[in-house]
Amino acid sequence: MYNKLQYISQGNTVEQQLQNIQQALDAGCDWIQMRFKNQSEKNIFTLAEATKILCEEYLANFIVNDNVPLAQQIVADGVHLGLTDMKIPEARAILGATKIIGATANTFEDVLFQTQNGCDYIGLGPFQFTETKEKLSPILGLEGYTSILNKMKIENIPTPVYAIGGITLENIESLMTTGIHGIAVSGMITKSNQKEKLIQELNQKLYANVIV
Ligand SMILES: Cc1ncc(COP(=O)(O)OP(=O)(O)O)c(N)n1
Ligand SMILES: Cc1ncsc1CCOP(=O)(O)O
Ligand SMILES: [Mg+2]
């Protein structure tokens, strides 16, 4: 089963991105999604190559946001695809059965569509307002998660769900009661001055009810 914490990278330059990714890995993150928007192909490729090496060194999962050909070229562990990105069957045909394909959802209908197309996990959000992404879909709040996760239970859809969007440490306990598997976060980790402590606290909350 997948780890419960995914770090989504941020930064306006290759150097900033790499610094943020390195710090997240040093602090104990073991799943990185490289998200580098509005950049030249060269910059994106340079960052992807460096991130791949770093993630190998730290034994971390490495997935690429949006870009299936890049994920294939650098042999990443997978991709995350939104509703307007490449469709999952096409991505699956390119990447094969063993790669992770995450998919975005904002409604139960999106969950049905993405799971029927064979995604490996759902990124469900936004939970609340965030400055990290422009043109946000409607905010779900705790009520939205409760309703969508309940419908997933009723329909026996076992795909793991990651909550995303403006999540803070204080939100985790209540979010976990809805039945989500984990969280995908960017700002909370990037902006923290005590990343190692934060990641320990996040993992404590995320794994609180896991019996080993
Ligand atoms: C884990 C996770 N969930 C959702 C998203 C959002 O993807 P998308 O809707 O394609 O938006 P962009 O990230 O491409 O702006 C995500 N990246 N990761
Ligand atoms: C990529 C994305 N998709 C929906 S919200 C979001 C941004 C998540 O970042 P943050 O944790 O900083 O809100
Ligand atoms: Mg996308």
PDB file of N, CA and C in Angstrom, residues 52-113:
ATOM      1  N   LYS A  52      15.152  12.663  -9.908  1.00  0.00           N
ATOM      2  CA  LYS A  52      15.203  11.195 -10.023  1.00  0.00           C
ATOM      3  C   LYS A  52      16.415  10.657  -9.252  1.00  0.00           C
ATOM      4  N   ILE A  53      17.569  11.303  -9.432  1.00  0.00           N
ATOM      5  CA  ILE A  53      18.792  10.857  -8.743  1.00  0.00           C
ATOM      6  C   ILE A  53      18.621  10.998  -7.227  1.00  0.00           C
ATOM      7  N   LEU A  54      18.079  12.139  -6.809  1.00  0.00           N
ATOM      8  CA  LEU A  54      17.872  12.365  -5.369  1.00  0.00           C
ATOM      9  C   LEU A  54      16.933  11.314  -4.775  1.00  0.00           C
ATOM     10  N   CYS A  55      15.824  11.074  -5.460  1.00  0.00           N
ATOM     11  CA  CYS A  55      14.835  10.126  -4.926  1.00  0.00           C
ATOM     12  C   CYS A  55      15.404   8.717  -4.870  1.00  0.00           C
ATOM     13  N   GLU A  56      16.239   8.377  -5.830  1.00  0.00           N
ATOM     14  CA  GLU A  56      16.885   7.052  -5.775  1.00  0.00           C
ATOM     15  C   GLU A  56      17.776   6.957  -4.548  1.00  0.00           C
ATOM     16  N   GLU A  57      18.527   8.019  -4.314  1.00  0.00           N
ATOM     17  CA  GLU A  57      19.447   8.055  -3.171  1.00  0.00           C
ATOM     18  C   GLU A  57      18.676   7.896  -1.856  1.00  0.00           C
ATOM     19  N   TYR A  58      17.510   8.533  -1.755  1.00  0.00           N
ATOM     20  CA  TYR A  58      16.737   8.518  -0.506  1.00  0.00           C
ATOM     21  C   TYR A  58      15.680   7.395  -0.487  1.00  0.00           C
ATOM     22  N   LEU A  59      15.691   6.556  -1.496  1.00  0.00           N
ATOM     23  CA  LEU A  59      14.710   5.464  -1.622  1.00  0.00           C
ATOM     24  C   LEU A  59      13.276   5.998  -1.552  1.00  0.00           C
ATOM     25  N   ALA A  60      13.058   7.145  -2.179  1.00  0.00           N
ATOM     26  CA  ALA A  60      11.727   7.770  -2.172  1.00  0.00           C
ATOM     27  C   ALA A  60      11.014   7.509  -3.501  1.00  0.00           C
ATOM     28  N   ASN A  61       9.695   7.466  -3.439  1.00  0.00           N
ATOM     29  CA  ASN A  61       8.882   7.387  -4.655  1.00  0.00           C
ATOM     30  C   ASN A  61       8.982   8.710  -5.396  1.00  0.00           C
ATOM     31  N   PHE A  62       9.030   8.649  -6.719  1.00  0.00           N
ATOM     32  CA  PHE A  62       9.130   9.884  -7.499  1.00  0.00           C
ATOM     33  C   PHE A  62       8.105   9.861  -8.623  1.00  0.00           C
ATOM     34  N   ILE A  63       7.122  10.754  -8.532  1.00  0.00           N
ATOM     35  CA  ILE A  63       6.170  10.870  -9.630  1.00  0.00           C
ATOM     36  C   ILE A  63       6.218  12.285 -10.206  1.00  0.00           C
ATOM     37  N   VAL A  64       5.804  12.385 -11.466  1.00  0.00           N
ATOM     38  CA  VAL A  64       5.878  13.634 -12.219  1.00  0.00           C
ATOM     39  C   VAL A  64       4.461  14.165 -12.404  1.00  0.00           C
ATOM     40  N   ASN A  65       4.268  15.453 -12.200  1.00  0.00           N
ATOM     41  CA  ASN A  65       2.970  16.080 -12.436  1.00  0.00           C
ATOM     42  C   ASN A  65       2.769  16.286 -13.939  1.00  0.00           C
ATOM     43  N   ASP A  66       1.628  15.891 -14.448  1.00  0.00           N
ATOM     44  CA  ASP A  66       1.160  16.216 -15.819  1.00  0.00           C
ATOM     45  C   ASP A  66       1.827  15.478 -16.983  1.00  0.00           C
ATOM     46  N   ASN A  67       3.143  15.244 -16.912  1.00  0.00           N
ATOM     47  CA  ASN A  67       3.943  15.003 -18.116  1.00  0.00           C
ATOM     48  C   ASN A  67       4.295  13.512 -18.282  1.00  0.00           C
ATOM     49  N   VAL A  68       3.458  12.806 -19.030  1.00  0.00           N
ATOM     50  CA  VAL A  68       3.637  11.351 -19.203  1.00  0.00           C
ATOM     51  C   VAL A  68       4.906  11.021 -20.004  1.00  0.00           C
ATOM     52  N   PRO A  69       5.158  11.697 -21.148  1.00  0.00           N
ATOM     53  CA  PRO A  69       6.391  11.378 -21.880  1.00  0.00           C
ATOM     54  C   PRO A  69       7.652  11.578 -21.032  1.00  0.00           C
ATOM     55  N   LEU A  70       7.644  12.618 -20.201  1.00  0.00           N
ATOM     56  CA  LEU A  70       8.808  12.854 -19.334  1.00  0.00           C
ATOM     57  C   LEU A  70       8.952  11.719 -18.312  1.00  0.00           C
ATOM     58  N   ALA A  71       7.829  11.320 -17.715  1.00  0.00           N
ATOM     59  CA  ALA A  71       7.868  10.225 -16.735  1.00  0.00           C
ATOM     60  C   ALA A  71       8.435   8.963 -17.381  1.00  0.00           C
ATOM     61  N   GLN A  72       8.038   8.743 -18.642  1.00  0.00           N
ATOM     62  CA  GLN A  72       8.546   7.556 -19.353  1.00  0.00           C
ATOM     63  C   GLN A  72      10.046   7.704 -19.637  1.00  0.00           C
ATOM     64  N   GLN A  73      10.418   8.884 -20.096  1.00  0.00           N
ATOM     65  CA  GLN A  73      11.808   9.108 -20.507  1.00  0.00           C
ATOM     66  C   GLN A  73      12.786   8.947 -19.343  1.00  0.00           C
ATOM     67  N   ILE A  74      12.423   9.474 -18.179  1.00  0.00           N
ATOM     68  CA  ILE A  74      13.376   9.408 -17.058  1.00  0.00           C
ATOM     69  C   ILE A  74      13.108   8.212 -16.132  1.00  0.00           C
ATOM     70  N   VAL A  75      12.153   7.372 -16.545  1.00  0.00           N
ATOM     71  CA  VAL A  75      11.797   6.176 -15.768  1.00  0.00           C
ATOM     72  C   VAL A  75      11.444   6.545 -14.322  1.00  0.00           C
ATOM     73  N   ALA A  76      10.470   7.457 -14.206  1.00  0.00           N
ATOM     74  CA  ALA A  76       9.937   7.822 -12.891  1.00  0.00           C
ATOM     75  C   ALA A  76       9.043   6.691 -12.387  1.00  0.00           C
ATOM     76  N   ASP A  77       8.614   6.792 -11.122  1.00  0.00           N
ATOM     77  CA  ASP A  77       7.705   5.768 -10.581  1.00  0.00           C
ATOM     78  C   ASP A  77       6.270   5.967 -11.051  1.00  0.00           C
ATOM     79  N   GLY A  78       5.980   7.139 -11.611  1.00  0.00           N
ATOM     80  CA  GLY A  78       4.622   7.356 -12.114  1.00  0.00           C
ATOM     81  C   GLY A  78       4.340   8.809 -12.413  1.00  0.00           C
ATOM     82  N   VAL A  79       3.045   9.099 -12.555  1.00  0.00           N
ATOM     83  CA  VAL A  79       2.591  10.463 -12.882  1.00  0.00           C
ATOM     84  C   VAL A  79       1.345  10.794 -12.059  1.00  0.00           C
ATOM     85  N   HIS A  80       1.086  12.106 -11.943  1.00  0.00           N
ATOM     86  CA  HIS A  80      -0.223  12.534 -11.463  1.00  0.00           C
ATOM     87  C   HIS A  80      -0.920  13.308 -12.578  1.00  0.00           C
ATOM     88  N   LEU A  81      -2.146  12.902 -12.902  1.00  0.00           N
ATOM     89  CA  LEU A  81      -2.883  13.501 -14.023  1.00  0.00           C
ATOM     90  C   LEU A  81      -4.198  14.103 -13.556  1.00  0.00           C
ATOM     91  N   GLY A  82      -4.433  15.347 -13.962  1.00  0.00           N
ATOM     92  CA  GLY A  82      -5.691  16.010 -13.642  1.00  0.00           C
ATOM     93  C   GLY A  82      -6.750  15.714 -14.692  1.00  0.00           C
ATOM     94  N   LEU A  83      -7.921  16.295 -14.482  1.00  0.00           N
ATOM     95  CA  LEU A  83      -9.049  15.997 -15.373  1.00  0.00           C
ATOM     96  C   LEU A  83      -8.834  16.535 -16.790  1.00  0.00           C
ATOM     97  N   THR A  84      -7.960  17.532 -16.935  1.00  0.00           N
ATOM     98  CA  THR A  84      -7.698  18.063 -18.284  1.00  0.00           C
ATOM     99  C   THR A  84      -6.344  17.620 -18.812  1.00  0.00           C
ATOM    100  N   ASP A  85      -5.670  16.741 -18.104  1.00  0.00           N
ATOM    101  CA  ASP A  85      -4.387  16.204 -18.590  1.00  0.00           C
ATOM    102  C   ASP A  85      -4.657  14.969 -19.453  1.00  0.00           C
ATOM    103  N   MET A  86      -3.588  14.267 -19.853  1.00  0.00           N
ATOM    104  CA  MET A  86      -3.762  13.050 -20.658  1.00  0.00           C
ATOM    105  C   MET A  86      -4.687  12.081 -19.921  1.00  0.00           C
ATOM    106  N   LYS A  87      -5.545  11.394 -20.669  1.00  0.00           N
ATOM    107  CA  LYS A  87      -6.478  10.450 -20.040  1.00  0.00           C
ATOM    108  C   LYS A  87      -5.712   9.185 -19.612  1.00  0.00           C
ATOM    109  N   ILE A  88      -6.248   8.546 -18.579  1.00  0.00           N
ATOM    110  CA  ILE A  88      -5.506   7.449 -17.957  1.00  0.00           C
ATOM    111  C   ILE A  88      -5.237   6.270 -18.909  1.00  0.00           C
ATOM    112  N   PRO A  89      -6.197   5.837 -19.728  1.00  0.00           N
ATOM    113  CA  PRO A  89      -5.884   4.697 -20.604  1.00  0.00           C
ATOM    114  C   PRO A  89      -4.690   4.968 -21.527  1.00  0.00           C
ATOM    115  N   GLU A  90      -4.612   6.212 -22.020  1.00  0.00           N
ATOM    116  CA  GLU A  90      -3.483   6.560 -22.902  1.00  0.00           C
ATOM    117  C   GLU A  90      -2.171   6.548 -22.098  1.00  0.00           C
ATOM    118  N   ALA A  91      -2.228   7.126 -20.885  1.00  0.00           N
ATOM    119  CA  ALA A  91      -1.032   7.145 -20.038  1.00  0.00           C
ATOM    120  C   ALA A  91      -0.622   5.716 -19.667  1.00  0.00           C
ATOM    121  N   ARG A  92      -1.618   4.871 -19.371  1.00  0.00           N
ATOM    122  CA  ARG A  92      -1.333   3.480 -18.988  1.00  0.00           C
ATOM    123  C   ARG A  92      -0.673   2.737 -20.155  1.00  0.00           C
ATOM    124  N   ALA A  93      -1.148   3.031 -21.371  1.00  0.00           N
ATOM    125  CA  ALA A  93      -0.579   2.356 -22.554  1.00  0.00           C
ATOM    126  C   ALA A  93       0.892   2.751 -22.722  1.00  0.00           C
ATOM    127  N   ILE A  94       1.217   3.972 -22.358  1.00  0.00           N
ATOM    128  CA  ILE A  94       2.605   4.441 -22.503  1.00  0.00           C
ATOM    129  C   ILE A  94       3.469   3.927 -21.344  1.00  0.00           C
ATOM    130  N   LEU A  95       2.938   3.997 -20.118  1.00  0.00           N
ATOM    131  CA  LEU A  95       3.775   3.725 -18.938  1.00  0.00           C
ATOM    132  C   LEU A  95       3.765   2.268 -18.494  1.00  0.00           C
ATOM    133  N   GLY A  96       2.675   1.562 -18.813  1.00  0.00           N
ATOM    134  CA  GLY A  96       2.589   0.156 -18.412  1.00  0.00           C
ATOM    135  C   GLY A  96       1.915  -0.017 -17.059  1.00  0.00           C
ATOM    136  N   ALA A  97       1.671  -1.286 -16.738  1.00  0.00           N
ATOM    137  CA  ALA A  97       0.837  -1.618 -15.570  1.00  0.00           C
ATOM    138  C   ALA A  97       1.515  -1.342 -14.245  1.00  0.00           C
ATOM    139  N   THR A  98       2.842  -1.328 -14.226  1.00  0.00           N
ATOM    140  CA  THR A  98       3.525  -1.255 -12.928  1.00  0.00           C
ATOM    141  C   THR A  98       3.715   0.181 -12.428  1.00  0.00           C
ATOM    142  N   LYS A  99       3.524   1.158 -13.271  1.00  0.00           N
ATOM    143  CA  LYS A  99       3.741   2.552 -12.849  1.00  0.00           C
ATOM    144  C   LYS A  99       2.517   3.098 -12.110  1.00  0.00           C
ATOM    145  N   ILE A 100       2.783   4.030 -11.191  1.00  0.00           N
ATOM    146  CA  ILE A 100       1.696   4.662 -10.433  1.00  0.00           C
ATOM    147  C   ILE A 100       1.065   5.747 -11.304  1.00  0.00           C
ATOM    148  N   ILE A 101      -0.263   5.685 -11.445  1.00  0.00           N
ATOM    149  CA  ILE A 101      -0.972   6.787 -12.105  1.00  0.00           C
ATOM    150  C   ILE A 101      -2.010   7.329 -11.121  1.00  0.00           C
ATOM    151  N   GLY A 102      -1.732   8.542 -10.640  1.00  0.00           N
ATOM    152  CA  GLY A 102      -2.674   9.223  -9.754  1.00  0.00           C
ATOM    153  C   GLY A 102      -3.570  10.116 -10.576  1.00  0.00           C
ATOM    154  N   ALA A 103      -4.799  10.324 -10.098  1.00  0.00           N
ATOM    155  CA  ALA A 103      -5.759  11.114 -10.875  1.00  0.00           C
ATOM    156  C   ALA A 103      -6.529  12.048  -9.957  1.00  0.00           C
ATOM    157  N   THR A 104      -6.830  13.231 -10.475  1.00  0.00           N
ATOM    158  CA  THR A 104      -7.542  14.244  -9.690  1.00  0.00           C
ATOM    159  C   THR A 104      -9.051  14.019  -9.741  1.00  0.00           C
ATOM    160  N   ALA A 105      -9.720  14.303  -8.625  1.00  0.00           N
ATOM    161  CA  ALA A 105     -11.189  14.319  -8.592  1.00  0.00           C
ATOM    162  C   ALA A 105     -11.657  15.465  -7.701  1.00  0.00           C
ATOM    163  N   ASN A 106     -12.808  16.006  -8.055  1.00  0.00           N
ATOM    164  CA  ASN A 106     -13.453  17.052  -7.238  1.00  0.00           C
ATOM    165  C   ASN A 106     -14.870  16.655  -6.844  1.00  0.00           C
ATOM    166  N   THR A 107     -15.409  15.630  -7.524  1.00  0.00           N
ATOM    167  CA  THR A 107     -16.768  15.162  -7.262  1.00  0.00           C
ATOM    168  C   THR A 107     -16.767  13.628  -7.240  1.00  0.00           C
ATOM    169  N   PHE A 108     -17.896  13.055  -6.789  1.00  0.00           N
ATOM    170  CA  PHE A 108     -17.998  11.590  -6.827  1.00  0.00           C
ATOM    171  C   PHE A 108     -17.997  11.090  -8.275  1.00  0.00           C
ATOM    172  N   GLU A 109     -18.589  11.858  -9.181  1.00  0.00           N
ATOM    173  CA  GLU A 109     -18.613  11.471 -10.599  1.00  0.00           C
ATOM    174  C   GLU A 109     -17.179  11.403 -11.151  1.00  0.00           C
ATOM    175  N   ASP A 110     -16.347  12.369 -10.736  1.00  0.00           N
ATOM    176  CA  ASP A 110     -14.930  12.316 -11.150  1.00  0.00           C
ATOM    177  C   ASP A 110     -14.269  11.044 -10.615  1.00  0.00           C
ATOM    178  N   VAL A 111     -14.573  10.704  -9.362  1.00  0.00           N
ATOM    179  CA  VAL A 111     -13.980   9.502  -8.759  1.00  0.00           C
ATOM    180  C   VAL A 111     -14.365   8.278  -9.590  1.00  0.00           C
ATOM    181  N   LEU A 112     -15.651   8.192  -9.948  1.00  0.00           N
ATOM    182  CA  LEU A 112     -16.127   7.053 -10.753  1.00  0.00           C
ATOM    183  C   LEU A 112     -15.371   6.985 -12.073  1.00  0.00           C
ATOM    184  N   PHE A 113     -15.297   8.141 -12.754  1.00  0.00           N
ATOM    185  CA  PHE A 113     -14.636   8.213 -14.068  1.00  0.00           C
ATOM    186  C   PHE A 113     -13.168   7.785 -13.967  1.00  0.00           C
TER     187      PHE A 113
END
